[in-house]
Coordinates of C-alpha atoms in Angstrom, one line a residue:
X1 CA 0.0 0.0 0.0
X2 CA 2.8 2.4 0.9
X3 CA 4.6 1.5 -2.3
X4 CA 1.4 2.3 -4.3
X5 CA 1.0 5.7 -2.6
X6 CA 4.7 6.4 -3.4
X7 CA 4.3 5.6 -7.1
X8 CA 1.0 7.5 -7.4
X9 CA 2.7 10.6 -5.8
X10 CA 5.5 10.5 -8.4
X11 CA 3.0 10.3 -11.2
X12 CA 1.1 13.3 -9.9
X13 CA 4.3 15.3 -9.4
X14 CA 5.5 14.5 -12.9
X15 CA 2.1 15.6 -14.4
X16 CA 2.2 18.8 -12.4
X17 CA 5.7 19.6 -13.6
X18 CA 4.8 18.8 -17.2
X19 CA 1.8 21.2 -16.9
X20 CA 4.0 24.0 -15.6
X21 CA 6.6 23.4 -18.3
X22 CA 3.9 23.6 -21.1
X23 CA 2.2 26.7 -19.5
X24 CA 5.5 28.5 -19.3
X25 CA 5.8 28.2 -23.0
X26 CA 2.4 30.0 -23.6
X27 CA 3.4 33.4 -22.0
X28 CA 5.9 36.2 -22.5
X29 CA 7.1 37.2 -19.1
X30 CA 8.9 40.6 -18.7
X31 CA 10.6 42.0 -15.7
X32 CA 8.8 45.1 -14.3
X33 CA 11.1 48.1 -14.0
X34 CA 11.0 50.4 -11.1
X35 CA 10.3 54.1 -11.5
X36 CA 10.7 56.5 -8.6
X37 CA 9.8 60.2 -8.7
X38 CA 11.7 62.1 -6.0
X39 CA 9.9 65.4 -5.1
X40 CA 12.1 66.1 -2.0
X41 CA 14.7 67.9 -4.2
X42 CA 15.0 71.3 -5.8
X43 CA 12.6 73.1 -3.5
X44 CA 9.6 71.3 -4.9
X45 CA 6.3 72.0 -3.1
X46 CA 3.0 70.2 -3.0
X47 CA 1.1 73.5 -3.5
X48 CA 2.0 76.4 -5.9
X49 CA 0.5 79.9 -6.1
X50 CA 1.3 81.8 -9.3
X51 CA 0.0 84.6 -11.5
X52 CA -1.6 83.6 -14.7
X53 CA 0.8 83.3 -17.6
X54 CA 3.7 83.0 -15.3
X55 CA 6.1 80.1 -15.9
X56 CA 5.7 77.1 -13.6
X57 CA 9.0 75.3 -12.8
X58 CA 8.9 71.9 -11.1
X59 CA 12.1 69.8 -11.3
X60 CA 11.7 66.3 -9.8
X61 CA 14.4 63.7 -10.0
X62 CA 13.3 60.5 -11.8
X63 CA 15.0 57.2 -11.1
X64 CA 14.6 54.1 -13.3
X65 CA 15.9 50.8 -11.8
X66 CA 17.9 52.8 -9.3
X67 CA 19.6 55.0 -11.8
X68 CA 19.0 58.8 -12.1
X69 CA 17.5 59.7 -15.5
X70 CA 19.3 62.8 -16.6
X71 CA 18.0 63.1 -20.2
X72 CA 14.7 62.0 -21.8
X73 CA 16.6 60.9 -24.9
X74 CA 18.6 58.3 -23.1
X75 CA 15.4 56.5 -22.0
X76 CA 13.3 57.3 -25.1
X77 CA 12.7 53.6 -25.8
X78 CA 11.9 52.8 -22.1
X79 CA 10.0 55.7 -20.6
X80 CA 7.6 58.5 -21.5
X81 CA 7.0 61.7 -19.6
X82 CA 3.7 63.7 -19.7
X83 CA 2.8 66.8 -17.7
X84 CA -0.9 67.8 -17.9
X85 CA -3.1 70.4 -16.2
X86 CA -6.8 70.1 -15.4
X87 CA -9.5 71.6 -13.1
X88 CA -9.3 70.8 -9.4
X89 CA -13.0 71.9 -8.9
X90 CA -16.3 71.0 -10.4
X91 CA -19.2 73.2 -11.4
X92 CA -19.2 76.4 -13.5
X93 CA -17.3 76.4 -16.8
X94 CA -15.7 73.2 -17.9
X95 CA -12.2 73.6 -19.2
X96 CA -10.1 71.3 -21.3
X97 CA -7.4 69.0 -19.9
X98 CA -4.2 70.3 -21.6
X99 CA -0.8 68.8 -22.0
X100 CA 2.0 71.1 -20.8
X101 CA 5.2 69.2 -21.6
X102 CA 6.9 65.9 -22.4
X103 CA 10.1 66.4 -20.5
X104 CA 11.2 65.4 -17.0
X105 CA 11.5 68.9 -15.6
X106 CA 8.5 71.3 -16.1
X107 CA 9.3 74.8 -17.3
X108 CA 6.1 76.1 -19.0
X109 CA 3.8 79.1 -18.7
X110 CA 0.3 78.4 -17.2
X111 CA -2.3 80.2 -19.3
X112 CA -5.4 78.8 -17.5
X113 CA -7.6 81.5 -15.9
X114 CA -7.7 82.2 -12.2
X115 CA -8.7 79.3 -10.0
X116 CA -7.7 75.9 -8.6
X117 CA -5.8 73.5 -10.9
X118 CA -3.9 70.3 -10.7
X119 CA -0.7 69.7 -12.5
X120 CA 0.0 66.0 -13.0
X121 CA 3.2 64.2 -14.1
X122 CA 2.9 60.7 -15.5
X123 CA 6.0 58.5 -16.1
X124 CA 5.1 55.5 -18.1
X125 CA 7.3 52.4 -18.6
X126 CA 6.7 51.7 -22.3
X127 CA 7.3 47.9 -22.2
X128 CA 4.8 47.2 -19.4
X129 CA 2.6 50.4 -19.7
X130 CA 2.9 50.7 -16.0
X131 CA 2.4 54.4 -14.9
X132 CA 3.9 56.2 -11.9
X133 CA 2.6 59.7 -11.2
X134 CA 2.7 62.7 -8.9
X135 CA 0.3 65.7 -8.6
X136 CA 0.7 69.3 -7.5
X137 CA -2.0 71.8 -6.5
X138 CA -1.7 75.1 -8.4
X139 CA -3.6 78.2 -7.4
X140 CA -3.7 80.6 -10.4
X141 CA -4.3 84.3 -9.7
X142 CA -5.5 86.7 -12.4
X143 CA -3.3 89.4 -13.7
X144 CA -3.1 90.6 -17.3
X145 CA -1.1 93.6 -18.2
X146 CA -1.8 96.7 -20.3
X147 CA -0.6 96.0 -23.8
X148 CA -1.2 95.8 -27.5
X149 CA -4.0 93.4 -28.4
X150 CA -3.9 91.3 -31.5
X151 CA -7.2 89.8 -33.0
X152 CA -6.6 86.8 -35.2
X153 CA -8.2 83.7 -36.9
X154 CA -6.8 80.4 -35.9
X155 CA -8.3 77.1 -37.1
X156 CA -11.5 78.9 -38.2
X157 CA -12.1 80.5 -34.8
X158 CA -11.3 83.9 -33.2
X159 CA -8.7 84.4 -30.6
X160 CA -6.6 87.2 -29.0
X161 CA -3.0 87.8 -28.1
X162 CA -1.4 90.6 -26.1
X163 CA 2.1 92.1 -26.7
X164 CA 3.6 93.6 -23.5
X165 CA 6.9 95.5 -23.8
X166 CA 8.2 99.0 -23.2
X167 CA 6.5 100.2 -26.4
X168 CA 3.1 99.3 -25.2
X169 CA 3.3 99.6 -21.4
X170 CA 5.2 102.0 -19.2
X171 CA 8.0 100.6 -17.0
X172 CA 8.2 97.1 -18.6
X173 CA 11.6 95.4 -18.1
X174 CA 10.9 91.9 -19.3
X175 CA 8.7 91.7 -22.5
X176 CA 5.9 89.2 -22.5
X177 CA 3.6 87.7 -25.2
X178 CA 0.3 86.2 -24.3
X179 CA -1.4 84.0 -26.9
X180 CA -4.8 82.3 -27.4
X181 CA -6.4 84.1 -24.4
X182 CA -10.0 83.3 -25.4
X183 CA -9.3 79.6 -25.5
X184 CA -7.2 79.5 -22.4
X185 CA -9.6 81.7 -20.4
X186 CA -12.9 80.2 -21.5
X187 CA -12.1 76.7 -22.7
X188 CA -12.6 77.5 -26.4
X189 CA -11.9 80.2 -28.9
X190 CA -14.8 82.3 -30.2
X191 CA -16.8 80.6 -33.0
X192 CA -16.3 82.0 -36.5
X193 CA -13.8 84.3 -38.2
X194 CA -12.8 87.6 -36.4
X195 CA -14.6 90.9 -36.9
X196 CA -13.6 93.4 -34.2
X197 CA -11.7 93.9 -31.0
X198 CA -12.0 97.0 -28.7
X199 CA -11.5 97.8 -25.1
X200 CA -14.7 99.6 -24.3
X201 CA -15.0 102.9 -22.4
X202 CA -18.7 102.9 -22.7
X203 CA -19.3 101.1 -19.4
X204 CA -16.6 103.2 -17.6
X205 CA -16.8 101.4 -14.2
X206 CA -16.1 97.9 -15.6
X207 CA -14.4 98.6 -18.9
X208 CA -14.8 95.2 -20.7
X209 CA -12.9 94.1 -23.8
X210 CA -15.4 93.4 -26.5
X211 CA -14.4 90.5 -28.8
X212 CA -16.5 89.9 -31.9
X213 CA -16.5 87.2 -34.5
X214 CA -18.9 86.5 -37.4
X215 CA -21.0 84.2 -35.2
X216 CA -20.6 85.6 -31.7
X217 CA -19.9 88.7 -29.5
X218 CA -18.8 88.7 -25.9
X219 CA -17.6 91.1 -23.2
X220 CA -14.6 89.7 -21.4
X221 CA -12.9 90.8 -18.2
X222 CA -9.9 93.1 -18.9
X223 CA -7.7 91.3 -16.3
X224 CA -8.6 87.7 -17.0
X225 CA -10.2 87.6 -20.4
X226 CA -12.9 85.4 -18.9
X227 CA -16.3 86.0 -20.4
X228 CA -18.5 88.2 -18.3
X229 CA -21.3 88.9 -20.9
X230 CA -22.5 86.4 -23.5
X231 CA -24.1 87.6 -26.8
X232 CA -27.6 87.5 -25.3
X233 CA -26.5 89.5 -22.2
X234 CA -25.5 92.5 -24.4
X235 CA -29.0 93.1 -25.8
X236 CA -32.2 94.1 -24.2
X237 CA -33.9 91.6 -26.6
X238 CA -31.4 89.3 -28.1
X239 CA -31.7 88.9 -31.9
X240 CA -32.7 85.6 -33.3
X241 CA -29.6 85.1 -35.4
X242 CA -25.9 85.8 -34.9
X243 CA -24.3 87.2 -38.1
X244 CA -22.0 90.0 -37.1
X245 CA -20.4 92.6 -39.4
X246 CA -19.1 95.3 -37.0
X247 CA -18.8 96.3 -33.4
X248 CA -17.5 99.7 -32.4
X249 CA -17.2 102.0 -29.4
X250 CA -16.8 105.7 -29.8
X251 CA -15.3 108.5 -27.7
X252 CA -18.7 109.8 -26.6
X253 CA -19.4 106.4 -24.9
X254 CA -21.7 104.9 -27.4
X255 CA -21.6 101.3 -28.7
X256 CA -22.9 99.9 -31.9
X257 CA -23.2 96.4 -33.5
X258 CA -24.3 95.4 -36.9
X259 CA -25.9 92.0 -36.7
X260 CA -28.1 90.3 -39.3
X261 CA -27.4 93.5 -41.5
X262 CA -29.3 95.5 -38.9
X263 CA -27.9 98.3 -36.6
X264 CA -28.2 98.1 -32.8
X265 CA -27.0 101.0 -30.6
X266 CA -26.5 101.8 -26.9
X267 CA -25.7 105.2 -25.3
X268 CA -23.9 104.9 -22.1
X269 CA -23.3 108.7 -21.8
X270 CA -27.0 109.1 -21.1
X271 CA -27.7 105.9 -19.3
X272 CA -25.3 104.5 -16.7
X273 CA -21.6 103.8 -16.2
X274 CA -22.1 100.1 -15.7
X275 CA -23.1 97.4 -18.2
X276 CA -26.6 97.5 -17.0
X277 CA -27.4 99.4 -20.2
X278 CA -27.6 97.2 -23.3
X279 CA -27.9 97.3 -27.1
X280 CA -31.4 98.2 -28.2
X281 CA -33.7 96.7 -30.9
X282 CA -32.7 96.9 -34.6
X283 CA -33.2 100.4 -36.0
X284 CA -35.5 100.4 -39.0
X285 CA -34.6 102.1 -42.3
X286 CA -34.3 101.6 -46.0
X287 CA -30.8 100.4 -47.2
X288 CA -29.0 97.6 -48.9
X289 CA -26.2 95.4 -47.7
X290 CA -24.1 97.2 -45.1
X291 CA -20.4 97.3 -45.3
X292 CA -18.4 95.5 -42.5
X293 CA -17.7 98.9 -41.1
X294 CA -19.0 101.7 -38.8
X295 CA -17.5 105.0 -38.0
X296 CA -15.6 105.2 -34.7
X297 CA -15.3 109.0 -34.4
X298 CA -18.9 110.3 -34.6
X299 CA -20.1 113.1 -32.4
X300 CA -23.2 114.1 -30.5
X301 CA -25.2 114.5 -33.7
X302 CA -25.4 110.8 -34.4
X303 CA -26.1 107.4 -32.8
X304 CA -24.4 105.7 -35.8
X305 CA -22.7 106.2 -39.1
X306 CA -22.6 103.2 -41.5
X307 CA -21.9 102.6 -45.2
X308 CA -24.5 101.1 -47.6
X309 CA -22.4 99.1 -50.0
X310 CA -25.3 98.2 -52.3
X311 CA -26.2 101.8 -52.9
X312 CA -22.7 103.1 -52.3
X313 CA -23.4 105.8 -49.8
X314 CA -23.1 106.7 -46.1
X315 CA -26.1 106.4 -43.9
X316 CA -26.7 107.8 -40.4
X317 CA -28.9 107.4 -37.3
X318 CA -29.5 110.9 -35.8
X319 CA -29.1 111.2 -32.1
X320 CA -32.1 109.6 -30.4
X321 CA -33.3 108.8 -34.0
X322 CA -35.8 106.1 -34.8
X323 CA -34.7 105.3 -38.4
X324 CA -31.6 104.9 -40.5
X325 CA -31.6 107.9 -42.9
X326 CA -29.5 109.6 -45.6
X327 CA -27.2 112.6 -44.9
X328 CA -28.5 116.0 -46.0
X329 CA -27.2 117.7 -49.1
X330 CA -23.8 119.2 -48.4
X331 CA -23.1 122.8 -48.0
X332 CA -21.1 124.8 -50.5
X333 CA -17.4 124.1 -50.3
X334 CA -17.6 120.4 -49.3
X335 CA -15.9 117.9 -51.6
X336 CA -18.3 115.1 -51.9
X337 CA -21.9 114.1 -51.1
X338 CA -22.1 111.4 -48.4
X339 CA -25.4 110.2 -49.8
X340 CA -24.1 109.9 -53.3
X341 CA -20.5 108.5 -53.0
X342 CA -20.7 105.9 -55.8
X343 CA -17.6 104.0 -54.6
X344 CA -16.6 100.8 -52.9
X345 CA -14.9 101.0 -49.5
X346 CA -11.5 99.3 -49.4
X347 CA -10.2 100.4 -46.0
X348 CA -10.8 103.0 -43.3
X349 CA -9.3 104.5 -40.1
X350 CA -9.8 107.5 -37.9
X351 CA -7.0 110.0 -37.6
X352 CA -6.1 113.7 -37.7
X353 CA -8.7 116.3 -36.8
X354 CA -11.0 113.5 -35.6
X355 CA -11.8 112.6 -39.2
X356 CA -12.3 109.3 -41.0
X357 CA -9.9 108.5 -43.8
X358 CA -11.4 106.0 -46.3
X359 CA -9.7 104.6 -49.4
X360 CA -12.5 104.0 -51.9
X361 CA -12.6 103.0 -55.6
X362 CA -14.6 102.1 -58.6
X363 CA -13.6 100.2 -61.7
X364 CA -11.1 102.8 -62.9
X365 CA -10.2 105.2 -60.1
X366 CA -9.2 105.2 -56.4
X367 CA -9.8 108.0 -54.0
X368 CA -9.1 109.1 -50.4
X369 CA -12.3 110.4 -48.8
X370 CA -11.9 112.5 -45.7
X371 CA -15.1 112.7 -43.6
X372 CA -15.8 114.6 -40.5
X373 CA -18.6 112.9 -38.5
X374 CA -17.3 114.2 -35.2
X375 CA -17.6 117.9 -34.9
X376 CA -18.9 119.1 -38.3
X377 CA -22.5 119.7 -39.0
X378 CA -24.3 116.9 -41.0
X379 CA -24.2 119.2 -44.0
X380 CA -20.4 119.6 -43.8
X381 CA -19.2 116.0 -43.6
X382 CA -17.5 115.8 -47.0
X383 CA -14.1 117.4 -46.1
X384 CA -12.0 116.2 -49.0
X385 CA -11.8 113.8 -51.9
X386 CA -8.2 113.1 -53.2
X387 CA -7.5 111.1 -56.4
X388 CA -5.1 108.2 -55.5
X389 CA -5.4 106.3 -58.8
X390 CA -1.7 106.7 -59.6
X391 CA -0.6 105.4 -56.2
X392 CA 1.2 102.0 -56.2
X393 CA -0.8 99.0 -54.9
X394 CA -3.9 101.1 -54.3
X395 CA -6.1 98.6 -56.2
X396 CA -5.3 95.8 -53.8
X397 CA -5.6 97.8 -50.5
X398 CA -6.7 95.6 -47.5
X399 CA -5.8 97.7 -44.5
X400 CA -5.1 101.3 -43.6
X401 CA -3.7 103.2 -40.6
X402 CA -4.2 107.0 -40.4
X403 CA -2.0 109.2 -38.3
X404 CA -3.6 111.2 -35.5
X405 CA -0.6 113.6 -35.1
X406 CA 0.4 114.0 -38.7
X407 CA -1.0 114.3 -42.2
X408 CA -0.2 110.9 -43.6
X409 CA -1.5 107.4 -43.7
X410 CA 0.0 103.9 -44.2
X411 CA -1.8 101.3 -46.3
X412 CA -1.1 97.6 -46.8
X413 CA -1.3 96.0 -50.3
X414 CA -0.1 92.4 -51.0
X415 CA 3.3 92.2 -49.4
X416 CA 4.0 96.0 -49.0
X417 CA 3.1 98.9 -46.9
X418 CA 3.0 102.4 -48.5
X419 CA 3.3 105.8 -47.0
X420 CA 0.9 108.4 -48.4
X421 CA 1.2 112.1 -47.5
X422 CA -2.2 113.1 -48.7
X423 CA -1.6 116.9 -48.6
X424 CA 1.7 116.8 -50.5
X425 CA 0.4 116.3 -54.0
X426 CA 2.8 113.3 -54.4
X427 CA 1.9 109.7 -54.9
X428 CA 2.4 107.1 -52.2
X429 CA 5.9 105.7 -51.7
X430 CA 7.0 102.2 -50.5
X431 CA 7.7 102.2 -46.8
X432 CA 8.1 98.5 -45.9
X433 CA 8.1 95.1 -47.5
X434 CA 7.4 91.8 -45.9
X435 CA 9.8 88.8 -46.1
X436 CA 9.3 86.3 -48.9
X437 CA 6.0 84.3 -48.6
X438 CA 4.3 86.9 -46.3
X439 CA 1.4 89.2 -47.1
X440 CA 0.3 92.2 -45.1
X441 CA -3.1 91.7 -43.3
X442 CA -3.2 94.6 -40.9
X443 CA -1.5 97.9 -40.2
X444 CA -2.2 99.9 -37.1
X445 CA -0.6 102.9 -35.4
X446 CA -0.5 102.7 -31.6
X447 CA -3.4 105.0 -30.5
X448 CA -6.6 104.7 -28.6
X449 CA -10.0 106.2 -29.6
X450 CA -10.6 107.7 -26.2
X451 CA -8.0 110.5 -26.3
X452 CA -7.8 111.2 -22.6
X453 CA -7.1 107.6 -21.9
X454 CA -4.6 107.4 -24.8
X455 CA -2.4 110.2 -23.4
X456 CA -2.7 108.8 -19.9
X457 CA -1.8 105.1 -20.5
X458 CA 0.1 104.6 -23.7
X459 CA 3.8 105.2 -23.2
X460 CA 4.5 106.2 -26.9
X461 CA 1.2 107.4 -28.4
X462 CA 1.3 107.8 -32.2
X463 CA 5.0 106.8 -32.1
X464 CA 4.8 103.0 -32.8
X465 CA 3.5 101.2 -35.9
X466 CA 2.5 97.5 -36.0
X467 CA 2.4 95.5 -39.2
X468 CA 0.8 92.0 -39.2
X469 CA 1.6 89.5 -41.9
X470 CA 0.4 86.0 -42.9
X471 CA 2.2 83.2 -44.5
X472 CA -0.3 81.0 -46.3
X473 CA 2.2 78.2 -46.9
X474 CA 3.2 77.8 -43.3
X475 CA -0.2 79.1 -41.8
X476 CA 1.7 81.4 -39.5
X477 CA 1.0 85.0 -38.5
X478 CA 3.6 87.6 -37.3
X479 CA 3.4 91.1 -35.9
X480 CA 6.3 93.5 -36.6
X481 CA 6.6 96.7 -34.6
X482 CA 8.8 99.8 -35.2
X483 CA 9.2 103.3 -33.9
X484 CA 7.6 105.8 -36.3
X485 CA 8.0 109.6 -36.6
X486 CA 4.5 110.8 -35.7
X487 CA 4.7 113.9 -37.9
X488 CA 6.0 112.5 -41.2
X489 CA 5.6 108.7 -41.0
X490 CA 9.2 107.7 -41.3
X491 CA 9.7 104.1 -40.0
X492 CA 12.8 103.2 -38.0
X493 CA 13.3 99.7 -39.5
X494 CA 16.5 99.2 -37.7
X495 CA 14.6 99.0 -34.4
X496 CA 12.5 96.0 -35.6
X497 CA 10.8 93.7 -33.1
X498 CA 8.9 90.6 -34.2
X499 CA 6.4 88.4 -32.4
X500 CA 4.7 85.3 -33.7
X501 CA 2.5 82.4 -32.8
X502 CA -0.7 84.1 -34.0
X503 CA -3.1 83.0 -36.7
X504 CA -4.2 85.3 -39.5
X505 CA -4.4 88.8 -37.9
X506 CA -7.6 90.8 -38.5
X507 CA -7.2 93.8 -36.2
X508 CA -5.1 95.3 -33.4
X509 CA -5.9 97.6 -30.6
X510 CA -4.9 98.8 -27.1
X511 CA -5.9 97.3 -23.8
X512 CA -5.6 99.2 -20.5
X513 CA -6.1 98.2 -16.9
X514 CA -6.9 101.4 -15.0

């Protein structure tokens, strides 16, 4: 009996060993490496408090199988590194989870708006897909400097950047560039292509920045760029559709929007300093398709000045008016009839003597029309009409900047910027050319429509010119800035500064933080 038990045991043991041997052949066993993230070094904290757009630096030591990893490249086939940032709280706006970096030591700006965030490092062993991670709490405080705002189209949507340097803000030592503020502050850029960007002085107490695209219009906080007022919040009765052509604020604290080819106005000078006032119902009137334009400098006589591109004439809404009407016949001595222009508008800007300077053309000729909507009577609007037909590039004008302190303007055409001294009797001269592959999309002089604000906050008013370009092949936008003589338009090209990272720039304007 004992002998039988012994034999039986040997058979069972043999079968067991055979089973193990066969099973071993069915699997691919790999040794698990060991990753250690050491956060006791380099003054690393568990909690960080920074200002928005500041650079967050966290430098852990990472060990793999007991060896310090000094370079991502040396372990590229073994480990991956991913830093991400996401919300630490729930409720309210939902923001995207964004990747910050793929290196061991984080050294990246945090563009998320003010609030509680989590920064998370994952180290993954590629062979086993095992992850080791560490998290840090980051409290972001809002602060966004005065500076030069850039409105651009990126991926079919509208976003904003801000250039901060000693040309755009007093006392700046270290230049900064903030990009994609709408996306980083609100979770997404504004839908549709860009239309307008202006820091409003209508609601004096709050002073929102108004950002407008073809499909949306919002008021954002000047310090955070977080949206305070959605499209519907800006109207007493929100329009049914959202198809925007223009949004302007003027020096007499009026706002105007053209939506669905209809004009909406608000007068903050007469009603409130807060944004408790809103855009009113569409003003009725007889007109065709409106140009994507509205006058900025219009005075107490008007609630709006627009251009009817179908019938090729200026139209107005008289102060407290209830209809869009023509301008009256002009007095003796004026140079053109606003209600019978007969030209297509190419580009416009406000400038010297509070006038508007419009390059306009027909099939054969081009002209500069100078209009005074600010302090001239409605019958004395047509200040001047100057033939520009002989000027180079005038048939392809896309953008114009008119001097406030001098009698000249700069216009962009294809890859060039031209200087035109309109009272000299001479044709325009080439002033600047873009590098190969780039075309000019926007030219602006550093100024601000509210003149008291301009002289108080801009360090070099009327002394800096910005030229934006677009490279269609590389899909990149740039902004060049130069000192410019405010009296004669001479550009100091030796003092060039270039910023990039934008999309296709539509407009540029000033932001203040008083």
